[in-house]
Coordinates of C-alpha atoms and ligand atoms in Angstrom, one line a residue:
M1 CA 68.6 57.7 -10.9
S2 CA 71.6 55.4 -11.2
D3 CA 73.8 57.8 -9.1
F4 CA 71.0 58.1 -6.5
I5 CA 70.6 54.3 -6.2
T6 CA 74.3 53.5 -6.0
G7 CA 75.1 56.5 -3.8
Q8 CA 72.3 55.8 -1.3
E9 CA 72.1 52.0 -1.5
A10 CA 74.1 51.2 1.6
S11 CA 72.3 53.7 3.8
I12 CA 68.8 52.7 2.5
R13 CA 69.6 49.1 3.1
L14 CA 71.0 49.7 6.6
G15 CA 68.0 51.9 7.5
V16 CA 65.5 49.3 6.3
F17 CA 67.4 46.5 8.0
V18 CA 67.6 48.2 11.4
G19 CA 63.9 49.4 11.1
T20 CA 62.6 45.9 10.3
L21 CA 64.8 44.3 13.0
L22 CA 63.4 46.6 15.7
L23 CA 59.8 46.2 14.5
I24 CA 59.9 42.4 14.5
A25 CA 61.8 42.4 17.8
L26 CA 58.9 44.4 19.2
F27 CA 56.3 41.9 17.9
E28 CA 58.4 39.1 19.4
I29 CA 58.2 40.7 22.8
L30 CA 54.5 41.6 22.6
V31 CA 53.0 38.5 21.0
P32 CA 55.6 35.6 21.2
R33 CA 54.8 32.3 19.3
R34 CA 57.0 29.9 21.3
V35 CA 59.1 30.1 24.5
L36 CA 62.8 30.1 23.5
T37 CA 64.8 27.2 24.9
T38 CA 68.2 28.8 24.8
S39 CA 69.6 32.2 25.9
K40 CA 68.5 35.0 23.6
V41 CA 71.7 37.0 24.4
S42 CA 74.1 34.2 23.3
R43 CA 72.0 33.4 20.2
W44 CA 71.8 37.0 19.1
F45 CA 75.5 37.5 19.8
G46 CA 76.3 34.5 17.5
N47 CA 73.7 35.1 14.8
L48 CA 74.4 38.9 14.5
G49 CA 78.2 38.2 14.6
I50 CA 77.8 36.0 11.6
V51 CA 76.0 38.8 9.7
V52 CA 79.1 41.1 10.3
I53 CA 81.4 38.4 9.0
N54 CA 79.2 37.8 6.0
S55 CA 79.1 41.5 5.1
V56 CA 82.9 41.8 5.4
A57 CA 83.4 38.6 3.3
L58 CA 81.1 39.9 0.5
R59 CA 82.8 43.3 0.5
L60 CA 86.3 41.7 0.2
L61 CA 85.4 39.0 -2.4
F62 CA 83.1 40.8 -4.7
P63 CA 84.5 44.0 -6.2
I64 CA 81.1 45.4 -7.0
S65 CA 77.6 45.0 -5.5
A66 CA 74.8 43.2 -7.2
V67 CA 73.2 46.5 -8.0
Q68 CA 76.3 47.9 -9.6
L69 CA 76.5 44.6 -11.6
A70 CA 72.9 45.2 -12.8
F71 CA 73.8 48.8 -14.0
W72 CA 76.9 47.4 -15.7
A73 CA 74.9 44.6 -17.5
G74 CA 72.3 47.3 -18.5
E75 CA 75.0 49.5 -20.1
K76 CA 76.5 46.5 -22.0
G77 CA 73.0 45.4 -23.1
W78 CA 73.5 42.0 -21.6
G79 CA 70.7 39.7 -20.5
L80 CA 67.3 38.7 -21.6
F81 CA 65.4 41.8 -20.3
N82 CA 68.0 44.2 -21.8
I83 CA 67.0 43.1 -25.3
M84 CA 63.2 43.0 -24.7
D85 CA 61.1 46.0 -25.4
F86 CA 58.8 45.7 -22.4
P87 CA 57.6 48.6 -20.2
Y88 CA 60.1 49.4 -17.4
W89 CA 57.6 48.7 -14.6
L90 CA 56.9 45.2 -16.1
L91 CA 60.6 44.4 -16.3
V92 CA 61.1 45.4 -12.7
A93 CA 58.1 43.3 -11.5
L94 CA 59.1 40.3 -13.6
S95 CA 62.7 40.5 -12.4
I96 CA 61.7 40.5 -8.7
I97 CA 59.4 37.5 -9.2
L98 CA 62.0 35.6 -11.2
L99 CA 64.8 36.4 -8.7
D100 CA 62.5 35.0 -6.0
F101 CA 61.9 31.9 -8.0
I102 CA 65.7 31.4 -8.4
I103 CA 66.2 31.8 -4.6
Y104 CA 63.5 29.1 -4.1
L105 CA 65.3 26.7 -6.5
Q106 CA 68.6 27.5 -4.9
H107 CA 67.2 26.7 -1.4
V108 CA 65.8 23.3 -2.8
M109 CA 69.3 22.6 -4.2
F110 CA 71.0 23.4 -0.9
H111 CA 68.9 20.7 0.7
A112 CA 69.3 18.2 -2.1
V113 CA 73.0 18.3 -2.8
P114 CA 75.0 16.8 0.2
S115 CA 78.0 19.2 0.0
L116 CA 75.6 22.2 -0.2
W117 CA 73.5 20.8 2.6
R118 CA 76.6 20.9 4.8
L119 CA 76.9 24.6 4.2
H120 CA 73.2 25.1 4.9
M121 CA 73.1 23.0 8.1
M122 CA 74.1 26.0 10.2
H123 CA 70.8 27.7 9.3
H124 CA 68.9 24.7 10.6
A125 CA 71.1 24.0 13.6
D126 CA 69.6 27.0 15.5
L127 CA 67.7 25.5 18.4
D128 CA 65.2 28.3 18.4
Y129 CA 63.4 30.3 15.8
D130 CA 63.4 34.1 15.9
L131 CA 64.2 37.0 13.5
T132 CA 68.0 36.4 13.9
T133 CA 67.6 32.8 12.5
G134 CA 66.6 34.6 9.2
I135 CA 70.1 36.1 8.9
R136 CA 72.0 33.1 10.2
F137 CA 73.7 31.7 7.1
H138 CA 77.3 30.3 6.9
P139 CA 79.7 32.7 5.1
I140 CA 80.5 30.1 2.4
E141 CA 76.8 29.7 1.7
I142 CA 76.5 33.5 1.5
I143 CA 79.4 33.6 -1.0
V144 CA 77.9 30.7 -3.2
S145 CA 74.5 32.5 -3.1
M146 CA 76.0 35.7 -4.2
G147 CA 77.7 33.9 -7.1
I148 CA 74.3 32.5 -8.2
K149 CA 72.7 35.9 -7.8
F150 CA 75.3 37.6 -9.9
S151 CA 74.8 35.0 -12.7
A152 CA 71.0 35.4 -12.5
I153 CA 71.2 39.2 -12.7
V154 CA 73.5 39.0 -15.8
L155 CA 71.4 36.3 -17.5
L156 CA 68.1 38.0 -16.8
G157 CA 69.4 41.5 -17.4
A158 CA 67.5 42.6 -14.3
P159 CA 67.1 46.4 -13.9
A160 CA 69.2 47.8 -11.0
L161 CA 66.0 49.1 -9.4
A162 CA 64.6 45.6 -9.3
V163 CA 67.8 44.3 -7.7
V164 CA 67.8 46.9 -5.0
M165 CA 64.1 46.3 -4.3
F166 CA 64.6 42.5 -4.3
E167 CA 67.6 42.6 -1.9
I168 CA 65.8 44.9 0.6
L169 CA 62.6 42.7 0.3
L170 CA 64.5 39.4 0.8
N171 CA 66.4 40.8 3.8
G172 CA 63.3 42.1 5.4
M173 CA 61.1 39.1 4.6
A174 CA 63.8 36.7 6.0
M175 CA 63.5 38.4 9.3
F176 CA 59.7 38.6 9.1
N177 CA 59.2 34.9 8.3
H178 CA 61.6 33.7 11.0
G179 CA 59.9 36.0 13.5
N180 CA 58.8 34.3 16.7
F181 CA 55.5 36.1 16.9
R182 CA 51.9 35.0 16.6
I183 CA 49.7 36.0 13.7
P184 CA 46.0 35.0 14.2
T185 CA 44.9 32.0 12.0
R186 CA 42.6 33.9 9.6
P187 CA 45.0 36.7 8.6
D188 CA 47.8 34.2 8.5
N189 CA 45.9 32.0 6.0
L190 CA 45.1 35.1 3.9
L191 CA 48.7 36.4 4.0
R192 CA 50.2 33.0 3.1
R193 CA 48.2 32.8 -0.1
I194 CA 50.8 35.3 -1.4
V195 CA 53.7 35.5 1.0
V196 CA 55.6 33.2 3.3
T197 CA 54.5 33.8 6.9
P198 CA 56.4 32.9 10.1
D199 CA 54.1 29.9 10.8
M200 CA 54.6 28.7 7.2
H201 CA 58.4 28.8 7.3
L202 CA 58.4 27.3 10.9
V203 CA 57.6 23.9 9.3
H204 CA 60.9 24.2 7.4
H205 CA 62.8 24.2 10.7
S206 CA 61.3 21.0 12.0
I207 CA 63.8 18.3 13.2
V208 CA 61.9 15.8 11.1
R209 CA 63.7 15.8 7.7
Q210 CA 60.6 15.0 5.8
E211 CA 59.1 18.3 7.1
S212 CA 62.2 20.4 6.7
N213 CA 62.2 19.4 3.0
H214 CA 59.1 21.6 2.7
N215 CA 58.3 25.3 2.6
F216 CA 61.5 26.5 0.9
G217 CA 60.2 29.9 -0.2
F218 CA 61.4 33.1 1.4
N219 CA 59.1 35.7 -0.2
L220 CA 56.3 34.4 -2.3
S221 CA 54.5 31.3 -1.1
W222 CA 53.5 30.3 -4.7
W223 CA 56.6 28.3 -5.5
D224 CA 56.0 25.7 -2.8
R225 CA 52.3 25.3 -3.7
L226 CA 53.2 25.1 -7.4
F227 CA 56.0 22.5 -7.0
G228 CA 54.3 20.4 -4.3
T229 CA 56.7 21.3 -1.5
Y230 CA 54.0 23.1 0.6
Q231 CA 53.1 21.8 4.1
A232 CA 50.6 23.8 6.1
E233 CA 51.6 22.6 9.6
P234 CA 54.1 20.4 11.4
E235 CA 52.7 17.0 12.5
A236 CA 53.5 17.7 16.2
G237 CA 51.9 21.2 16.1
R238 CA 53.6 24.5 16.3
E239 CA 54.2 24.5 20.0
G240 CA 55.0 20.8 20.2
M241 CA 57.4 20.5 17.3
I242 CA 61.2 20.3 17.9
I243 CA 63.3 22.8 16.0
G244 CA 66.9 22.0 15.0
L245 CA 68.9 19.2 13.5
T246 CA 69.5 15.6 14.7
G247 CA 73.0 15.5 16.1
F248 CA 73.2 19.2 16.8
L249 CA 70.7 19.6 19.6
D250 CA 73.2 21.3 21.8
V251 CA 73.4 24.9 23.1
R252 CA 77.1 24.9 21.9
Y253 CA 75.7 25.4 18.3
A254 CA 74.6 28.9 19.3
R255 CA 78.3 29.8 19.7
F256 CA 80.1 31.6 16.9
G257 CA 83.1 29.1 16.6
K258 CA 80.8 26.1 16.5
M259 CA 78.7 27.8 13.8
I260 CA 81.7 28.5 11.6
L261 CA 82.9 24.9 11.9
N262 CA 79.4 23.4 11.4
P263 CA 79.9 22.4 7.7
F264 CA 83.0 20.3 8.6
E265 CA 81.2 18.2 11.2
K266 CA 79.4 15.0 10.5
G267 CA 75.8 16.1 10.3
D268 CA 72.2 15.1 9.7
G269 CA 72.1 13.5 6.3
A270 CA 75.5 14.8 5.2
Ligands
ZN301 ZN1 66.6 25.2 4.5
ZN302 ZN1 64.8 29.4 7.7

């Protein structure tokens, strides 16, 4: 099992990533939610370029993957779940849910702490909202997030299977809930009782800071409801709202160089 997961991890993740990307891109063409204000080609070039840089940075800076770390912690017997005598399926389910909660808390922290907000601004400086916004994160934010994830895996003693499933789920859900496609109101309301839908996360990209400090979740919608950070709709409506950050409403922020330098510019609230 462990050999299979570690041996196939990269190809499984790449396959799911490409499959999800193509599926959501198809929905964005068939049932678009909003008309994009900037060129899709330049945005995709910048946003996907950042993904390549992030993957290389993680490979260079972290000698092992999160999954390999989970195997290692399991062998050493480290972490809460490695000393608990729970059924395996329950440990996997609890680990996925708790990792999602940690990602929610981390996102709240990236908005609340000024130096972390500078790193996170790049995600919000996108003038449009589509599946590539979901993978647009500054390399330093990605490195800090990986450090937090590594600590969480060791402290929890999360099984490697849970870590693989969580990483695939988070990656796919980030593209799903940034998707610029329309889900009819009834199914959307049903879906968002459990998961974060595109219309729910859209509120988080509002230029109004009071609104962007809502809907922090990436997978489960429970955390926002539980901690009072849930907002159903933007004040100006989904078509009328402005996406982006005050001070960064410029097409130049779709360019790769500007994105990398974003944390070092004087920004909204930083
Ligand atoms: Zn955010
Ligand atoms: Zn987002």
